[in-house]
C-alpha atoms as one frame of an Amber mdcrd trajectory, in Angstrom:
protein
 -22.557  12.235   3.230 -20.205   9.908   1.378 -17.308   8.477   3.465 -15.089
   7.931   0.401 -13.354  10.007  -2.230 -12.892   8.238  -5.547 -10.648   9.795
  -8.173 -10.101   8.423 -11.647  -8.156   9.540 -14.658  -7.292   7.931 -17.943
  -7.176   8.179 -21.674  -7.756   6.296 -24.901  -5.832   5.489 -28.037  -6.888
   3.468 -31.075  -6.062   0.111 -29.453  -6.237   0.709 -25.699  -7.697   2.655
 -22.807  -5.721   3.425 -19.673  -7.113   4.211 -16.254  -5.845   4.973 -12.776
  -8.289   5.127  -9.866  -7.829   5.679  -6.158 -10.232   5.191  -3.272  -9.485
   7.329  -0.234 -11.167   7.829   3.092 -12.731  11.292   3.096 -11.655  12.369
   6.594  -7.880  11.894   6.446  -7.516  11.071   2.715  -5.852   7.771   3.597
  -5.424   5.569   0.501  -7.645   2.495   0.788  -7.280   1.036  -2.709  -5.711
   1.778  -6.087  -6.146   0.300  -9.530  -4.180   0.755 -12.734  -5.511  -0.739
 -15.934  -4.780  -0.953 -19.635  -7.792  -2.340 -21.487  -7.851  -3.427 -25.150
  -9.970  -1.562 -27.708 -10.817  -1.788 -31.379 -12.998   0.360 -33.662 -16.171
  -1.011 -32.015 -14.987  -0.559 -28.411 -13.860  -3.268 -25.961 -11.747  -5.996
 -27.605 -11.475  -9.064 -25.331  -8.773 -10.682 -27.475  -6.337  -7.778 -27.045
  -3.655  -7.457 -24.381  -4.650  -6.094 -20.999  -2.981  -5.324 -17.687  -4.766
  -4.704 -14.415  -3.030  -4.066 -11.109  -5.135  -3.532  -8.021  -4.064  -3.050
  -4.430  -6.052  -2.798  -1.242  -3.464  -1.565   1.219  -3.238  -3.312   4.571
  -6.391  -1.953   6.204  -8.152  -2.551   9.476 -11.360  -4.514   8.975 -13.134
  -1.924  11.137 -12.371   0.696   8.448 -13.976  -1.516   5.827 -16.883  -2.343
   8.125 -17.602   1.385   8.520 -18.406   1.461   4.786 -21.015  -1.298   5.092
 -24.676  -0.927   5.976 -25.102  -0.694   9.744 -26.786  -4.111  10.091 -23.658
  -5.816   8.671 -20.968  -3.954  10.623 -21.171  -6.110  13.760 -20.470  -9.236
  11.684 -16.973  -8.047  10.734 -14.347  -9.222  13.254 -11.388  -7.184  14.471
  -8.343  -7.575  12.249  -6.785  -6.437   8.988  -6.638  -7.443   5.330  -4.449
  -6.742   2.299  -5.259  -7.687  -1.298  -3.113  -7.483  -4.420  -4.049  -8.516
  -7.944  -1.903  -8.428 -11.076  -3.670  -9.618 -14.225  -2.221  -9.803 -17.729
  -2.735 -11.788 -20.930  -6.099 -10.822 -22.383  -9.697 -10.957 -21.150 -10.160
 -14.088 -23.297  -6.932 -15.689 -22.006  -6.199 -14.149 -18.600  -3.048 -14.780
 -16.627  -1.899 -13.372 -13.334  -1.926 -13.584  -9.594  -4.159 -12.598  -6.702
  -2.861 -12.464  -3.129  -4.925 -12.066   0.042  -3.586 -11.863   3.590  -5.958
 -11.473   6.525  -5.481 -11.447  10.290  -8.688 -11.553  12.287 -10.222 -12.798
  15.497 -12.937 -14.563  13.511 -13.221 -17.676  15.703 -14.661 -16.447  18.980
 -13.915 -19.672  20.845 -10.200 -19.500  19.917  -8.035 -16.923  21.723  -6.069
 -14.507  19.565  -6.232 -13.859  15.870  -6.141 -16.244  12.971  -4.052 -15.637
   9.864  -5.139 -16.624   6.390  -2.784 -16.288   3.449  -3.969 -17.178  -0.036
  -2.139 -16.992  -3.365  -4.038 -17.710  -6.590  -2.481 -18.056 -10.038  -4.629
 -17.720 -13.159  -3.692 -19.274 -16.496  -5.758 -20.156 -19.517  -5.494 -22.838
 -22.131  -7.851 -22.876 -25.094 -11.342 -22.317 -23.716 -10.400 -23.255 -20.155
  -9.462 -21.040 -17.231  -7.173 -22.719 -14.703  -6.864 -21.385 -11.168  -4.241
 -22.771  -8.789  -4.402 -21.795  -5.121  -1.894 -22.156  -2.320  -2.263 -20.858
   1.159  -2.357 -21.451   4.865  -4.449 -20.911   7.964  -2.692 -20.367  11.285
  -3.598 -19.505  14.858  -1.782 -16.606  16.494   1.804 -17.481  17.419   1.603
 -20.997  15.960   2.702 -22.657  12.738   0.181 -23.294   9.973  -2.824 -25.272
  11.160  -3.933 -26.071   7.614  -2.369 -25.811   4.184  -4.388 -25.030   1.088
  -3.300 -26.438  -2.268  -5.947 -26.717  -4.923  -6.643 -26.389  -8.614  -9.783
 -25.826 -10.602 -10.345 -25.764 -14.330 -13.529 -24.306 -15.762 -14.923 -23.498
 -19.188 -14.159 -19.927 -20.185 -15.760 -19.257 -23.541 -16.423 -15.944 -25.249
 -19.063 -15.360 -27.908 -17.695 -12.423 -29.846 -17.134  -9.699 -27.275 -19.215
 -11.194 -24.465 -18.455 -13.935 -21.970 -20.679 -16.969 -22.636 -22.541 -17.021
 -19.297 -24.764 -19.939 -20.304 -21.639 -21.952 -21.145 -20.129 -21.106 -17.743
 -23.271 -22.234 -15.935 -23.450 -25.452 -17.997 -19.868 -26.260 -17.005
């Protein structure tokens, strides 16, 4: 018996494909996640140099609901708490731009009373054959100001060979 209902619909035109998908819990049909996408096409199929747009949302969900979807041996490793994720990507697959936001509240540190809060915001931008990711965020203990601030940047090679990501180039760095 599958615990999820996944529905998807979409269409294609000469230069793009559109899709909308929803993931719902089977029992009460509660929306767990949704994604809307416009993907670039050409006469041969996927066109990584064309414009795209992807918006994905994982609504604020209890971690126990997510844990119930995992294999039984992993469920006990998921702490009590909740998580929300939002992604909004644009640009093109070759030159992505956008943001990803994650907020989680969980009692992950057993020796610390109460829940911890993690907020993370990532911004993607590309320049030439480089993908740049900037992150900002914080970690806080329940009822207290931020314990740690996160502020980082990474730049990595992001090269495409025709219509495929150059995986060997990514590994070589």
